Tab-separated table of C-alpha atoms in Angstrom:
chain	number	residue	atom	x	y	z
G	1	UNK	CA	163.088	132.114	75.885
G	2	UNK	CA	162.977	134.660	78.876
G	3	UNK	CA	166.647	134.461	79.223
G	4	UNK	CA	167.194	135.289	75.483
G	5	UNK	CA	164.667	138.031	75.659
G	6	UNK	CA	166.351	139.661	78.891
G	7	UNK	CA	169.738	139.451	77.089
G	8	UNK	CA	168.338	141.140	73.940
G	9	UNK	CA	166.703	143.865	75.960
G	10	UNK	CA	169.944	144.614	77.731
G	11	UNK	CA	171.776	144.680	74.310
G	12	UNK	CA	169.055	147.104	72.953
G	13	UNK	CA	169.230	149.275	75.852
G	14	UNK	CA	172.928	149.504	75.769
G	15	UNK	CA	172.870	150.423	72.209
G	16	UNK	CA	170.407	153.014	72.743
G	17	UNK	CA	172.465	154.460	75.694
G	18	UNK	CA	175.718	154.770	73.738
G	19	UNK	CA	174.065	156.450	70.742
G	20	UNK	CA	171.138	158.546	72.285
G	21	UNK	CA	172.830	161.699	71.958
G	22	UNK	CA	173.723	161.366	68.334
G	23	UNK	CA	171.733	158.618	66.666
G	24	UNK	CA	168.960	159.552	64.262
G	25	UNK	CA	165.966	157.270	63.912
G	26	UNK	CA	167.062	156.153	60.641
G	27	UNK	CA	170.391	155.059	61.915
G	28	UNK	CA	168.425	153.028	64.595
G	29	UNK	CA	166.413	151.338	62.032
G	30	UNK	CA	169.461	150.328	60.041
G	31	UNK	CA	171.155	148.896	63.040
G	32	UNK	CA	168.072	146.842	63.904
G	33	UNK	CA	167.628	145.597	60.347
G	34	UNK	CA	171.270	144.556	60.220
G	35	UNK	CA	170.706	142.610	63.685
G	36	UNK	CA	167.688	140.954	62.361
G	37	UNK	CA	169.317	139.664	59.088
G	38	UNK	CA	170.856	136.421	60.702
G	39	UNK	CA	167.957	135.747	63.221
G	40	UNK	CA	165.307	132.945	62.818
G	41	UNK	CA	161.605	133.894	62.867
G	42	UNK	CA	161.420	133.099	66.641
G	43	UNK	CA	164.419	134.985	67.549
G	44	UNK	CA	163.463	137.838	65.269
G	45	UNK	CA	160.220	138.081	67.112
G	46	UNK	CA	161.968	137.946	70.604
G	47	UNK	CA	164.280	140.973	69.318
G	48	UNK	CA	161.391	142.955	68.350
G	49	UNK	CA	159.830	142.456	71.777
G	50	UNK	CA	163.139	143.539	73.314
G	51	UNK	CA	163.091	146.724	71.072
G	52	UNK	CA	159.563	147.443	72.153
G	53	UNK	CA	160.375	147.037	75.760
G	54	UNK	CA	163.426	149.256	75.362
G	55	UNK	CA	161.176	151.996	73.661
G	56	UNK	CA	158.307	151.635	76.009
G	57	UNK	CA	160.639	151.960	78.945
G	58	UNK	CA	162.253	155.141	77.271
G	59	UNK	CA	158.649	156.524	76.778
G	60	UNK	CA	158.250	156.654	80.720
G	61	UNK	CA	161.581	158.562	81.212
G	62	UNK	CA	161.537	162.238	81.991
G	63	UNK	CA	163.863	162.962	78.886
G	64	UNK	CA	162.254	160.943	76.249
G	65	UNK	CA	161.501	164.164	74.477
G	66	UNK	CA	165.358	164.553	73.891
G	67	UNK	CA	165.297	161.566	71.474
G	68	UNK	CA	164.114	161.620	67.934
G	69	UNK	CA	161.359	162.432	66.726
G	70	UNK	CA	161.140	165.257	69.136
G	71	UNK	CA	164.905	166.068	69.799
G	72	UNK	CA	163.807	168.807	72.086
G	73	UNK	CA	167.110	170.460	72.976
G	74	UNK	CA	168.634	170.195	69.577
G	75	UNK	CA	165.827	171.024	67.248
G	76	UNK	CA	165.332	174.325	65.640
G	77	UNK	CA	162.327	176.255	67.266
G	78	UNK	CA	159.698	177.901	65.274
G	79	UNK	CA	157.544	180.094	67.426
G	80	UNK	CA	156.809	183.699	68.133
G	81	UNK	CA	160.112	184.458	69.770
G	82	UNK	CA	162.140	182.691	67.175
G	83	UNK	CA	160.476	184.624	64.578
G	84	UNK	CA	160.986	187.905	66.513
G	85	UNK	CA	164.670	187.088	66.674
G	86	UNK	CA	164.767	186.654	62.936
G	87	UNK	CA	163.280	189.971	62.327
G	88	UNK	CA	165.780	191.573	64.707
G	89	UNK	CA	168.623	189.879	62.952
G	90	UNK	CA	167.385	190.960	59.565
G	91	UNK	CA	167.184	194.603	60.894
G	92	UNK	CA	163.455	194.861	60.361
G	93	UNK	CA	162.713	195.849	64.033
G	94	UNK	CA	164.369	197.269	67.018
G	95	UNK	CA	163.656	196.931	70.699
G	96	UNK	CA	163.953	200.118	72.709
G	97	UNK	CA	165.470	199.887	76.104
G	98	UNK	CA	163.544	202.206	78.663
G	99	UNK	CA	164.422	202.696	82.260
G	100	UNK	CA	163.555	201.280	84.780
G	101	UNK	CA	162.010	198.302	82.921
G	102	UNK	CA	164.729	197.894	80.419
G	103	UNK	CA	163.411	195.982	77.310
G	104	UNK	CA	160.135	194.800	78.897
G	105	UNK	CA	157.731	197.288	77.224
G	106	UNK	CA	159.208	196.856	73.904
G	107	UNK	CA	159.066	193.041	74.209
G	108	UNK	CA	155.555	193.007	75.257
G	109	UNK	CA	154.588	195.254	72.400
G	110	UNK	CA	156.624	193.301	69.733
G	111	UNK	CA	154.914	190.072	70.915
G	112	UNK	CA	151.551	191.502	71.540
G	113	UNK	CA	151.330	190.677	75.062
G	114	UNK	CA	148.783	192.951	77.001
G	115	UNK	CA	149.939	194.907	79.997
G	116	UNK	CA	146.438	194.159	81.606
G	117	UNK	CA	147.430	190.426	81.802
G	118	UNK	CA	149.957	191.275	84.598
G	119	UNK	CA	150.064	189.241	87.706
G	120	UNK	CA	152.412	189.177	90.572
G	121	UNK	CA	154.152	186.082	92.194
G	122	UNK	CA	156.274	186.705	95.366
G	123	UNK	CA	157.348	183.313	96.121
G	124	UNK	CA	160.991	182.472	95.349
G	125	UNK	CA	160.370	179.844	92.833
G	126	UNK	CA	161.834	180.872	89.655
G	127	UNK	CA	165.294	181.438	87.845
G	128	UNK	CA	165.873	184.896	89.590
G	129	UNK	CA	164.740	184.118	93.012
G	130	UNK	CA	167.064	186.481	94.689
G	131	UNK	CA	165.315	189.383	93.162
G	132	UNK	CA	161.935	188.186	94.207
G	133	UNK	CA	160.309	188.898	97.625
G	134	UNK	CA	156.891	190.043	98.995
G	135	UNK	CA	158.000	193.686	98.428
G	136	UNK	CA	159.388	193.062	94.875
G	137	UNK	CA	157.171	190.379	93.373
G	138	UNK	CA	157.866	188.953	89.923
G	139	UNK	CA	155.471	190.134	87.344
G	140	UNK	CA	154.057	187.723	84.697
G	141	UNK	CA	152.344	188.755	81.429
G	142	UNK	CA	150.834	186.491	78.888
G	143	UNK	CA	148.657	186.037	75.718
G	144	UNK	CA	147.437	182.884	73.970
G	145	UNK	CA	151.116	181.690	73.156
G	146	UNK	CA	153.649	183.754	75.223
G	147	UNK	CA	154.351	184.188	78.898
G	148	UNK	CA	156.922	187.037	80.162
G	149	UNK	CA	158.607	187.299	83.431
G	150	UNK	CA	159.978	190.512	84.866
G	151	UNK	CA	161.834	191.117	88.043
G	152	UNK	CA	162.885	194.526	89.429
G	153	UNK	CA	166.547	195.012	88.660
G	154	UNK	CA	166.731	191.618	87.128
G	155	UNK	CA	169.515	190.579	84.844
G	156	UNK	CA	167.286	189.100	82.319
G	157	UNK	CA	163.578	188.943	81.098
G	158	UNK	CA	162.395	185.505	81.229
G	159	UNK	CA	160.108	184.372	78.236
G	160	UNK	CA	158.589	181.114	77.391
G	161	UNK	CA	156.788	180.399	74.031
G	162	UNK	CA	154.472	177.860	72.940
G	163	UNK	CA	156.013	175.985	69.974
G	164	UNK	CA	153.840	173.763	67.826
G	165	UNK	CA	156.560	171.252	67.603
G	166	UNK	CA	158.441	171.303	70.887
G	167	UNK	CA	155.884	172.448	73.242
G	168	UNK	CA	157.214	175.130	75.814
G	169	UNK	CA	160.554	176.782	74.753
G	170	UNK	CA	162.314	178.907	77.191
G	171	UNK	CA	164.379	182.118	76.669
G	172	UNK	CA	166.125	184.948	78.433
G	173	UNK	CA	166.780	188.349	77.171
G	174	UNK	CA	169.837	190.171	78.870
G	175	UNK	CA	168.710	193.587	80.325
G	176	UNK	CA	171.952	195.206	79.754
G	177	UNK	CA	171.509	197.800	77.018
G	178	UNK	CA	175.197	197.223	76.024
G	179	UNK	CA	174.761	193.701	75.172
G	180	UNK	CA	173.308	192.562	72.017
G	181	UNK	CA	169.688	192.060	71.820
G	182	UNK	CA	169.414	188.414	71.633
G	183	UNK	CA	166.830	185.899	72.995
G	184	UNK	CA	168.905	182.989	74.481
G	185	UNK	CA	167.249	179.612	74.563
G	186	UNK	CA	167.480	177.806	77.809
G	187	UNK	CA	167.344	174.079	77.872
G	188	UNK	CA	169.098	173.637	81.112
G	189	UNK	CA	167.810	174.749	84.604
G	190	UNK	CA	164.271	175.726	83.455
G	191	UNK	CA	163.378	171.987	82.764
G	192	UNK	CA	164.152	171.070	86.351
G	193	UNK	CA	160.657	172.403	87.329
G	194	UNK	CA	159.081	172.792	83.811
G	195	UNK	CA	159.393	169.085	82.812
G	196	UNK	CA	158.093	166.788	85.345
G	197	UNK	CA	154.712	164.941	86.366
G	198	UNK	CA	153.312	168.548	87.079
G	199	UNK	CA	153.483	169.315	83.428
G	200	UNK	CA	152.455	165.967	82.090
G	201	UNK	CA	156.063	164.919	81.565
G	202	UNK	CA	156.786	167.389	78.675
G	203	UNK	CA	158.365	170.700	78.640
G	204	UNK	CA	155.426	172.850	79.766
G	205	UNK	CA	154.054	175.701	81.754
G	206	UNK	CA	153.393	175.544	85.708
G	207	UNK	CA	151.478	177.537	88.130
G	208	UNK	CA	151.826	176.647	91.852
G	209	UNK	CA	150.151	177.557	94.982
G	210	UNK	CA	152.096	177.129	98.358
G	211	UNK	CA	152.556	178.772	101.677
G	212	UNK	CA	155.335	181.474	101.801
G	213	UNK	CA	157.037	183.271	104.701
G	214	UNK	CA	157.560	187.012	105.077
G	215	UNK	CA	160.791	186.780	103.072
G	216	UNK	CA	159.133	184.972	100.242
G	217	UNK	CA	160.615	181.549	100.935
G	218	UNK	CA	158.277	178.680	100.176
G	219	UNK	CA	157.455	176.534	103.151
G	220	UNK	CA	157.543	173.105	101.210
G	221	UNK	CA	156.962	171.171	104.348
G	222	UNK	CA	153.335	172.514	104.151
G	223	UNK	CA	152.769	171.167	100.711
G	224	UNK	CA	152.649	172.450	97.210
G	225	UNK	CA	149.850	172.226	94.602
G	226	UNK	CA	149.700	172.557	90.931
G	227	UNK	CA	147.018	175.120	89.995
G	228	UNK	CA	144.550	174.834	86.961
G	229	UNK	CA	140.872	175.353	86.587
G	230	UNK	CA	140.125	172.082	88.333
G	231	UNK	CA	141.579	173.432	91.533
G	232	UNK	CA	139.236	174.444	94.306
G	233	UNK	CA	139.131	178.182	94.756
G	234	UNK	CA	140.241	177.990	98.350
G	235	UNK	CA	143.620	176.247	97.387
G	236	UNK	CA	144.615	178.787	94.630
G	237	UNK	CA	147.121	181.581	94.669
G	238	UNK	CA	149.420	180.858	97.664
G	239	UNK	CA	152.491	182.909	96.939
G	240	UNK	CA	150.692	185.270	94.595
G	241	UNK	CA	149.190	188.703	94.913
G	242	UNK	CA	145.419	188.851	93.926
G	243	UNK	CA	143.458	192.007	93.123
G	244	UNK	CA	139.753	191.689	92.587
G	245	UNK	CA	136.455	190.751	94.481
G	246	UNK	CA	135.003	187.269	94.847
G	247	UNK	CA	132.338	187.493	97.420
G	248	UNK	CA	132.533	185.062	100.473
G	249	UNK	CA	134.814	182.681	98.593
G	250	UNK	CA	138.202	182.297	100.152
G	251	UNK	CA	141.683	181.897	98.587
G	252	UNK	CA	145.207	181.736	99.799
G	253	UNK	CA	146.374	184.888	97.855
G	254	UNK	CA	148.057	187.857	99.588
G	255	UNK	CA	149.124	185.599	102.467
G	256	UNK	CA	152.295	185.853	104.427
G	257	UNK	CA	153.056	183.117	107.110
G	258	UNK	CA	154.965	184.202	110.209
G	259	UNK	CA	157.813	181.709	110.851
G	260	UNK	CA	158.101	178.406	109.228
G	261	UNK	CA	155.092	176.428	110.650
G	262	UNK	CA	151.641	176.467	108.902
G	263	UNK	CA	148.773	175.933	111.271
G	264	UNK	CA	145.703	175.151	109.125
G	265	UNK	CA	143.043	176.423	108.746
G	266	UNK	CA	145.060	179.608	108.119
G	267	UNK	CA	143.517	183.013	108.870
G	268	UNK	CA	143.746	185.071	105.593
G	269	UNK	CA	140.638	187.331	106.043
G	270	UNK	CA	143.075	190.404	105.242
G	271	UNK	CA	143.896	188.767	101.890
G	272	UNK	CA	140.304	188.619	100.700
G	273	UNK	CA	138.537	190.899	98.142
G	274	UNK	CA	141.739	193.131	97.858
G	275	UNK	CA	141.442	195.816	95.218
G	276	UNK	CA	144.761	197.692	95.738
G	277	UNK	CA	148.316	196.485	96.446
G	278	UNK	CA	149.615	199.928	97.274
G	279	UNK	CA	150.242	199.081	100.962
G	280	UNK	CA	151.960	195.856	99.979
G	281	UNK	CA	154.481	196.751	97.273
G	282	UNK	CA	155.550	199.945	95.418
G	283	UNK	CA	153.091	199.667	92.454
G	284	UNK	CA	154.769	202.412	90.562
G	285	UNK	CA	157.874	200.168	89.989
G	286	UNK	CA	155.624	197.968	87.655
G	287	UNK	CA	153.765	198.774	84.420
G	288	UNK	CA	150.490	198.177	86.154
G	289	UNK	CA	149.335	198.372	89.728
G	290	UNK	CA	147.151	195.217	89.420
G	291	UNK	CA	147.581	191.404	89.818
G	292	UNK	CA	144.148	190.728	88.319
G	293	UNK	CA	142.059	187.814	89.651
G	294	UNK	CA	140.532	186.985	86.128
G	295	UNK	CA	143.893	187.125	84.480
G	296	UNK	CA	145.259	184.581	87.172
G	297	UNK	CA	142.136	182.472	86.379
G	298	UNK	CA	142.675	182.414	82.569
G	299	UNK	CA	146.551	181.814	83.061
G	300	UNK	CA	146.253	178.900	85.112
G	301	UNK	CA	143.379	177.424	82.623
G	302	UNK	CA	145.811	178.087	79.625
G	303	UNK	CA	148.848	176.277	81.222
G	304	UNK	CA	146.930	173.065	81.641
G	305	UNK	CA	145.601	173.131	78.211
G	306	UNK	CA	149.119	174.046	76.650
G	307	UNK	CA	150.493	171.098	78.325
G	308	UNK	CA	147.801	168.802	77.188
G	309	UNK	CA	148.514	169.929	73.499
G	310	UNK	CA	152.108	169.350	73.751
G	311	UNK	CA	151.514	165.711	75.459
G	312	UNK	CA	149.065	164.729	72.683
G	313	UNK	CA	151.550	166.044	69.945
G	314	UNK	CA	154.446	164.098	71.468
G	315	UNK	CA	152.432	160.974	72.024
G	316	UNK	CA	151.370	160.865	68.393
G	317	UNK	CA	154.850	161.427	66.972
G	318	UNK	CA	156.553	159.251	69.360
G	319	UNK	CA	154.137	156.318	69.040
G	320	UNK	CA	154.412	156.483	65.243
G	321	UNK	CA	158.272	156.371	65.547
G	322	UNK	CA	157.984	153.221	67.686
G	323	UNK	CA	155.645	151.737	65.180
G	324	UNK	CA	158.163	152.549	62.381
G	325	UNK	CA	160.867	150.595	64.295
G	326	UNK	CA	158.572	147.664	65.002
G	327	UNK	CA	157.260	147.442	61.465
G	328	UNK	CA	160.754	147.128	60.281
G	329	UNK	CA	161.710	144.567	63.003
G	330	UNK	CA	158.654	142.449	62.431
G	331	UNK	CA	158.510	142.944	58.430
G	332	UNK	CA	155.224	144.419	58.709
G	333	UNK	CA	153.868	146.817	55.923
G	334	UNK	CA	154.960	150.406	56.328
G	335	UNK	CA	152.444	152.381	57.899
G	336	UNK	CA	151.074	149.652	60.212
G	337	UNK	CA	149.670	150.901	63.427
G	338	UNK	CA	149.863	148.937	66.659
G	339	UNK	CA	147.193	148.787	69.175
G	340	UNK	CA	149.686	150.198	71.813
G	341	UNK	CA	150.273	153.206	69.789
G	342	UNK	CA	146.554	153.775	68.948
G	343	UNK	CA	145.813	153.584	72.583
G	344	UNK	CA	148.535	155.985	73.626
G	345	UNK	CA	147.337	158.505	70.838
G	346	UNK	CA	143.604	158.065	71.930
G	347	UNK	CA	144.411	158.493	75.525
G	348	UNK	CA	146.490	161.686	75.034
G	349	UNK	CA	143.655	163.028	72.714
G	350	UNK	CA	140.988	162.220	75.296
G	351	UNK	CA	142.947	164.057	78.051
G	352	UNK	CA	143.139	166.965	75.866
G	353	UNK	CA	139.419	166.899	74.964
G	354	UNK	CA	138.701	166.958	78.841
G	355	UNK	CA	140.903	170.103	79.333
G	356	UNK	CA	139.350	171.800	76.388
G	357	UNK	CA	135.854	171.174	77.650
G	358	UNK	CA	136.754	172.334	81.117
G	359	UNK	CA	136.100	168.918	82.631
G	360	UNK	CA	136.011	168.865	86.524
G	361	UNK	CA	136.165	172.641	86.671
G	362	UNK	CA	135.888	174.030	90.261
G	363	UNK	CA	132.549	175.691	90.635
G	364	UNK	CA	132.417	179.344	91.660
G	365	UNK	CA	129.961	180.171	94.312
G	366	UNK	CA	130.163	183.818	93.981
G	367	UNK	CA	130.534	186.595	91.316
G	368	UNK	CA	134.166	187.269	90.600
G	369	UNK	CA	135.658	190.391	89.105
G	370	UNK	CA	139.080	191.669	88.198
G	371	UNK	CA	140.562	195.146	88.575
G	372	UNK	CA	142.802	195.763	85.423
G	373	UNK	CA	140.252	195.607	82.715
G	374	UNK	CA	141.596	192.338	81.447
G	375	UNK	CA	138.270	190.603	81.282
G	376	UNK	CA	136.821	193.369	79.104
G	377	UNK	CA	139.694	193.270	76.617
G	378	UNK	CA	139.839	189.413	76.652
G	379	UNK	CA	136.142	189.134	75.482
G	380	UNK	CA	136.717	191.534	72.771
G	381	UNK	CA	139.055	189.314	70.905
G	382	UNK	CA	136.423	187.036	69.367
G	383	UNK	CA	135.867	185.331	67.004
G	384	UNK	CA	132.083	185.354	67.215
G	385	UNK	CA	129.369	183.317	65.475
G	386	UNK	CA	126.335	184.859	63.752
G	387	UNK	CA	124.510	185.175	67.117
G	388	UNK	CA	127.469	187.263	68.504
G	389	UNK	CA	128.611	184.436	70.822
G	390	UNK	CA	132.332	183.823	71.403
G	391	UNK	CA	134.298	181.042	73.333
G	392	UNK	CA	136.072	184.056	75.011
G	393	UNK	CA	132.791	185.094	76.613
G	394	UNK	CA	133.342	185.046	80.386
G	395	UNK	CA	130.712	183.738	83.075
G	396	UNK	CA	132.487	184.571	86.255
G	397	UNK	CA	129.486	183.636	88.417
G	398	UNK	CA	129.497	179.844	88.432
G	399	UNK	CA	132.529	179.140	86.100
G	400	UNK	CA	135.135	180.830	84.177
G	401	UNK	CA	133.675	180.472	80.617
G	402	UNK	CA	130.217	181.211	79.576
G	403	UNK	CA	130.514	178.429	76.933
G	404	UNK	CA	132.834	175.936	78.617
G	405	UNK	CA	135.264	175.289	75.762
G	406	UNK	CA	138.833	176.663	75.675
G	407	UNK	CA	139.754	179.602	73.275
G	408	UNK	CA	143.031	177.729	72.904
G	409	UNK	CA	141.185	175.609	70.355
G	410	UNK	CA	141.917	178.406	68.018
G	411	UNK	CA	145.745	178.464	68.708
G	412	UNK	CA	148.472	177.790	66.366
G	413	UNK	CA	149.634	174.893	68.710
G	414	UNK	CA	146.298	173.310	68.421
G	415	UNK	CA	146.219	173.761	64.643
G	416	UNK	CA	149.587	172.207	64.304
G	417	UNK	CA	148.577	168.848	66.125
G	418	UNK	CA	149.258	165.674	64.093
G	419	UNK	CA	146.300	164.986	61.902
G	420	UNK	CA	145.492	161.646	63.514
G	421	UNK	CA	145.311	163.430	66.915
G	422	UNK	CA	143.108	166.430	65.439
G	423	UNK	CA	140.775	163.999	63.837
G	424	UNK	CA	140.357	161.985	67.155
G	425	UNK	CA	139.731	165.304	69.080
G	426	UNK	CA	137.160	166.607	66.423
G	427	UNK	CA	135.355	163.353	66.490
G	428	UNK	CA	135.076	163.195	70.254
G	429	UNK	CA	134.048	166.846	70.511
G	430	UNK	CA	131.321	166.129	67.900
G	431	UNK	CA	130.263	163.085	69.879
G	432	UNK	CA	130.078	164.839	73.121
G	433	UNK	CA	128.520	167.960	71.950
G	434	UNK	CA	125.708	166.289	69.921
G	435	UNK	CA	124.452	164.277	72.830
G	436	UNK	CA	121.689	165.164	75.363
G	437	UNK	CA	123.856	164.672	78.387
G	438	UNK	CA	123.509	160.934	78.740
G	439	UNK	CA	126.506	158.863	78.936
G	440	UNK	CA	125.687	156.459	76.006
G	441	UNK	CA	128.344	155.909	73.591
G	442	UNK	CA	132.035	155.301	73.386
G	443	UNK	CA	132.652	157.587	76.259
G	444	UNK	CA	130.741	155.490	78.712
G	445	UNK	CA	131.050	156.058	82.474
G	446	UNK	CA	134.091	158.296	81.773
G	447	UNK	CA	132.017	160.738	79.700
G	448	UNK	CA	129.120	160.769	82.316
G	449	UNK	CA	131.629	161.878	85.051
G	450	UNK	CA	133.842	164.129	82.921
G	451	UNK	CA	131.396	166.049	80.926
G	452	UNK	CA	128.165	166.043	82.969
G	453	UNK	CA	128.659	169.593	83.718
G	454	UNK	CA	127.659	170.285	80.202
G	455	UNK	CA	123.973	171.088	79.820
G	456	UNK	CA	122.033	170.478	76.595
G	457	UNK	CA	122.032	174.273	76.092
G	458	UNK	CA	125.889	174.402	76.642
G	459	UNK	CA	126.484	171.567	74.115
G	460	UNK	CA	124.418	173.213	71.565
G	461	UNK	CA	126.017	176.476	71.901
G	462	UNK	CA	129.516	175.137	71.801
G	463	UNK	CA	128.934	172.981	68.842
G	464	UNK	CA	127.085	176.005	66.817
G	465	UNK	CA	130.019	178.360	67.759
G	466	UNK	CA	132.818	175.763	66.753
G	467	UNK	CA	130.882	175.063	63.357
G	468	UNK	CA	130.776	178.603	62.419
G	469	UNK	CA	134.328	179.874	63.859
G	470	UNK	CA	136.239	176.758	63.322
G	471	UNK	CA	134.682	174.902	60.430
G	472	UNK	CA	135.856	171.302	59.548
G	473	UNK	CA	137.047	170.528	63.047
G	474	UNK	CA	134.034	168.551	64.471
G	475	UNK	CA	133.883	165.069	62.687
G	476	UNK	CA	130.836	162.979	62.735
């Protein structure tokens, strides 16, 4: 039995390898069906196990999203950037090239990305690393579904868009005014960093904190951290400039290391509570002189939630595709859902719920303030309930949001989640937000640990806001 199973696994993997670039899911099913035609019931079951093993193994590989049903690199994107390109092609809009920033201002305006979201990263950790240094940092701008990177004298603008079906899609725009204005999709070197365990194994966004020398070169021997809202304040922003005040809390921003050895704890007193970068960089070379602390906090929060949304979407669609294969192989009724697939979908959905509700958020111990006006504009966006409350309201004294639920719950990417995933998320949110803080119910001990930061008042407020601003999401 085990010998036959091993041989069948080998055959299925070989079939998948030789056709993985061109085979559609329907072709796979047809081949499996033909292979099953002359097998006994026992061998048919063994073959099905082999198929499942093959796909389960594939699901753990870094490039599983290159296969159907995702087909990341070959699928046609549908996001804010692709829509803008369609308008350019149709002659409905033009992008003006303005020295010295090139197309930056026009792109930000066309994609509704605010200048006050600007942050600076001076570590050489991106596509145009030769243009990046502590004197010439890379500027990053963002909104709920777009991220734009700009380097002084850079050859291209770097743009990443949140795509409802594909996760993060990467583009460059040539800064040469003599060249056609075209957002070129990048499916090569961007994925080296932006598709790994740091991004939940999907094409995603990434914020890192690391020690950097005076040339901007990362000192990787001293370690590197992925930063999101769970990262302790004192470990954030190595390799970034930070403008804002934060009391006696310490961080790694504005820090340059002499030499290549890091002696911890580092002395970064000069990098704390910095409100101007004029002594560090030529601020006039950028659209704004700020690298706003609050913008940084929202940026790193968003990257986590965006990646969890993508992971939940991929897990659902891939699981259902695997079930379709297994249903055909085992002659089960169409639409049968396996326990394995249901667990995968539920697990990814639960991870998303935790990110949305700011589980394990690092606590602030002092009031934090930015310098660019980002916080004020961000809070104005709404939507608001009848009491004037919004999920965009910021706390900034003990935590990021006054009501700990991510505003990305209003995003197109969230709304485009498969219905089964969205229903699971809605049910869990209702379950968690309707409780008095105890751990009883399906969440068990996990809920007690992950959501104990939510007070009774928090849960009631978030529930009421969602009921009024996103009706139909919460499922009893």
